[in-house]
XYZ file of C-alpha atoms in Angstrom:
264
model
C 45.099 -11.484 -44.969
C 48.120 -10.057 -46.370
C 51.387 -10.701 -44.918
C 52.326 -7.554 -42.989
C 54.545 -5.994 -40.313
C 52.852 -6.236 -36.931
C 54.279 -2.807 -35.562
C 53.830 -0.620 -38.701
C 50.643 -2.328 -40.033
C 51.974 -2.061 -43.505
C 51.812 -5.039 -46.100
C 54.914 -6.069 -47.734
C 55.311 -5.179 -51.549
C 56.859 -6.550 -54.743
C 59.030 -9.467 -54.541
C 58.329 -9.684 -50.713
C 54.742 -9.690 -51.290
C 55.329 -13.247 -53.091
C 57.989 -14.311 -50.403
C 55.898 -13.344 -47.183
C 52.615 -14.405 -48.523
C 54.179 -17.908 -49.224
C 55.458 -18.893 -46.064
C 54.331 -21.860 -43.713
C 53.014 -19.472 -41.017
C 49.051 -19.294 -40.814
C 48.920 -15.985 -39.272
C 50.700 -13.376 -41.558
C 52.221 -10.964 -38.961
C 55.788 -10.363 -38.666
C 58.418 -8.518 -36.593
C 62.135 -7.727 -36.718
C 64.251 -8.808 -33.801
C 64.621 -5.197 -32.530
C 60.738 -4.686 -32.834
C 60.024 -7.649 -30.880
C 62.866 -6.423 -28.159
C 61.189 -2.903 -28.183
C 57.739 -4.501 -27.301
C 59.676 -6.657 -24.350
C 59.338 -9.732 -26.429
C 61.960 -12.278 -27.499
C 62.312 -14.592 -30.382
C 62.182 -18.337 -29.252
C 65.014 -20.518 -29.465
C 65.546 -22.031 -32.855
C 63.018 -19.868 -34.554
C 63.600 -19.459 -38.190
C 63.631 -15.814 -39.636
C 61.976 -15.039 -43.097
C 64.287 -12.996 -45.466
C 63.043 -9.447 -46.529
C 64.610 -7.929 -49.383
C 65.412 -4.187 -50.124
C 67.534 -1.982 -52.238
C 69.971 0.342 -50.557
C 70.465 3.369 -52.501
C 73.739 5.607 -52.284
C 75.135 8.386 -54.446
C 79.045 9.011 -55.741
C 80.430 12.078 -56.754
C 82.625 12.672 -59.967
C 85.719 11.335 -57.862
C 83.830 8.342 -56.954
C 83.490 9.314 -53.400
C 80.177 8.554 -51.486
C 77.883 11.384 -50.737
C 74.420 11.906 -49.118
C 71.291 12.552 -50.742
C 71.316 16.001 -50.106
C 75.012 16.455 -51.011
C 74.073 14.620 -54.378
C 71.203 16.997 -55.011
C 73.478 20.131 -54.196
C 75.945 18.845 -56.804
C 73.454 18.046 -59.418
C 71.938 21.581 -59.140
C 75.525 22.789 -59.353
C 75.880 20.879 -62.810
C 78.292 18.282 -61.447
C 78.345 14.476 -62.191
C 76.524 12.364 -59.505
C 76.136 8.519 -60.046
C 73.229 6.797 -58.529
C 73.934 3.223 -57.197
C 71.849 0.765 -55.249
C 72.586 -2.819 -53.775
C 70.440 -5.640 -52.887
C 70.300 -6.066 -49.333
C 67.946 -8.027 -46.516
C 67.011 -8.539 -43.002
C 65.101 -10.916 -40.887
C 61.624 -11.052 -39.675
C 60.106 -13.568 -37.426
C 56.414 -14.563 -37.364
C 54.233 -13.739 -34.365
C 54.043 -17.395 -33.564
C 57.857 -17.740 -32.922
C 57.815 -14.576 -30.355
C 57.224 -14.694 -26.807
C 56.306 -12.195 -24.116
C 54.042 -10.119 -26.180
C 50.140 -10.269 -26.259
C 49.447 -10.057 -29.898
C 46.016 -8.810 -31.165
C 45.141 -10.398 -34.433
C 41.780 -9.869 -36.355
C 39.971 -12.861 -37.263
C 38.459 -13.604 -40.468
C 35.303 -15.942 -40.833
C 34.092 -17.297 -44.146
C 30.887 -19.071 -45.054
C 31.083 -21.256 -47.834
C 28.841 -20.794 -51.206
C 27.649 -17.537 -50.001
C 28.736 -14.225 -50.993
C 31.741 -12.771 -49.061
C 31.345 -9.184 -48.168
C 35.102 -8.165 -48.562
C 35.283 -9.847 -51.711
C 32.270 -8.169 -53.156
C 33.722 -5.000 -51.889
C 36.889 -5.592 -54.229
C 34.806 -6.276 -56.983
C 33.028 -3.044 -56.732
C 36.148 -0.954 -56.259
C 37.578 -1.880 -59.495
C 37.321 1.407 -61.890
C 35.753 0.809 -65.408
C 35.052 -3.013 -64.375
C 34.162 -5.335 -67.202
C 30.506 -6.804 -66.865
C 30.446 -10.272 -65.169
C 28.378 -12.620 -67.079
C 27.025 -16.183 -66.661
C 26.693 -17.457 -70.165
C 28.729 -20.509 -70.081
C 28.100 -22.429 -66.822
C 31.372 -24.619 -67.314
C 34.061 -22.087 -67.952
C 35.524 -19.048 -66.476
C 37.260 -16.988 -68.937
C 38.066 -13.144 -69.952
C 36.923 -12.073 -73.240
C 39.336 -9.372 -74.248
C 37.557 -8.449 -77.791
C 34.063 -7.866 -76.251
C 35.628 -7.080 -72.644
C 33.498 -9.264 -70.313
C 34.293 -11.756 -67.790
C 32.310 -15.228 -67.956
C 31.955 -17.185 -64.754
C 30.062 -20.160 -63.431
C 27.708 -19.188 -60.819
C 29.075 -19.388 -57.125
C 26.946 -22.485 -56.116
C 28.992 -24.443 -58.825
C 32.085 -24.006 -56.877
C 33.412 -26.246 -54.050
C 33.615 -23.243 -51.834
C 32.896 -19.441 -52.102
C 36.751 -18.907 -51.692
C 37.370 -20.948 -54.814
C 34.762 -18.834 -56.836
C 36.439 -15.757 -55.803
C 39.797 -16.756 -56.358
C 38.899 -17.763 -59.957
C 36.961 -14.405 -60.549
C 39.989 -12.664 -59.142
C 42.144 -14.477 -61.674
C 39.659 -13.223 -64.651
C 39.612 -9.605 -63.334
C 43.515 -9.344 -63.429
C 43.168 -10.390 -67.015
C 40.803 -7.817 -67.563
C 43.144 -4.910 -66.369
C 45.216 -5.537 -69.274
C 42.815 -4.091 -71.714
C 43.716 -1.305 -73.617
C 41.337 1.126 -71.703
C 42.994 -0.126 -68.633
C 46.771 -0.940 -68.150
C 47.222 -1.743 -71.707
C 49.205 -5.004 -71.063
C 50.582 -6.765 -74.021
C 49.668 -10.215 -72.875
C 46.019 -9.040 -73.437
C 46.221 -6.435 -76.093
C 48.242 -8.631 -78.401
C 46.901 -12.226 -79.572
C 48.871 -14.969 -78.274
C 48.745 -18.564 -78.897
C 47.745 -20.871 -76.084
C 50.885 -22.276 -74.520
C 53.270 -19.564 -75.903
C 55.739 -17.687 -73.775
C 53.567 -14.274 -73.689
C 50.577 -16.438 -72.991
C 52.397 -18.241 -70.208
C 53.692 -14.880 -68.493
C 49.922 -13.350 -68.534
C 48.659 -16.539 -66.840
C 51.335 -16.164 -64.270
C 50.652 -12.374 -63.883
C 46.877 -13.324 -63.329
C 47.796 -15.916 -60.726
C 49.774 -13.808 -58.881
C 47.343 -11.081 -59.026
C 44.587 -13.446 -57.804
C 46.860 -14.490 -54.786
C 47.305 -10.855 -53.836
C 43.555 -10.037 -53.897
C 42.633 -13.172 -52.096
C 45.192 -12.181 -49.457
C 43.339 -8.564 -49.115
C 40.045 -10.546 -48.702
C 41.394 -13.032 -46.156
C 41.130 -16.167 -48.335
C 43.404 -18.944 -47.528
C 45.039 -18.996 -51.254
C 47.444 -21.612 -50.389
C 44.646 -24.339 -49.725
C 43.143 -23.659 -53.280
C 46.212 -23.286 -55.104
C 47.035 -26.913 -54.176
C 44.671 -27.947 -56.632
C 46.187 -25.871 -59.397
C 49.866 -26.925 -59.014
C 50.090 -28.881 -62.151
C 48.484 -25.929 -63.752
C 51.172 -23.594 -62.497
C 53.923 -25.773 -63.364
C 53.033 -26.019 -66.906
C 53.494 -22.297 -67.131
C 56.503 -22.132 -65.153
C 58.247 -24.535 -67.502
C 57.744 -22.514 -70.494
C 59.535 -19.597 -68.419
C 62.719 -21.452 -67.470
C 65.128 -19.410 -69.549
C 63.871 -15.839 -68.161
C 64.921 -16.134 -64.642
C 64.090 -12.524 -63.928
C 60.641 -12.680 -65.124
C 59.341 -13.500 -61.753
C 60.297 -10.059 -60.408
C 58.931 -8.420 -63.411
C 55.508 -10.510 -63.146
C 55.325 -9.631 -59.491
C 55.485 -5.966 -60.215
C 52.897 -6.204 -63.032
C 50.454 -8.163 -60.639
C 50.862 -5.623 -57.989
C 49.891 -2.887 -60.600
C 46.960 -4.761 -61.520
C 45.967 -5.350 -57.937
C 46.324 -1.515 -57.326
C 44.216 -0.719 -60.337
C 41.556 -3.174 -59.033
C 41.253 -1.998 -55.458
C 40.975 1.472 -56.911
C 40.166 3.875 -53.708
C 39.292 1.051 -51.762
C 40.609 0.873 -47.983
């Protein structure tokens, strides 16, 4: 499933969702050094931590003096100038496999090939205003933005059930860009195949598919190995836009939240 903090149970968001769901660890649960210590555990010698990024927010008054959030609100209410600043910080977390002395309880996920996966079907049903999923062309998977439908080969045409759902999730993320949903330019405005806008939309869809796969407990890493060349093609188009990965992660997460709707 999704990479998450073992103690709080919360999954990582934003760019951390990309970073933490692409580590080498097969069990996606992590703890900070302090959290492990509080549970009477300890980090194994030589274990390598994973970096979690966050923004630290602080406030400055008119004299450039640092003030608390409460003081900043009071100054604003009084009509005084307050500047909001933020800095990018990080801390390390460790995978449960690198921690000793704790009896971890991790849920197991079982998948059956070429059969419907209940959790994946639940994700599909959770999408508000979901486009129709048709089987017109048995050799192609695509989203038709003009007619607002998804075409998919049948599940038995894929090497595994997991590959079928990852492909479908990709097309569902594209569908969130429709004008009646999230109104994303990559879908609402025609783009030539291979163009930069087209490449950006493809990466958003692939990231969103990885997020949804994690929600369903699918090992996206094994499947995406087959798509490495495909992804490299889009990444080459975006080499000049170094910040796009952050924006794409945010848009992919927005699409994921839309698809999940009110699902648990």
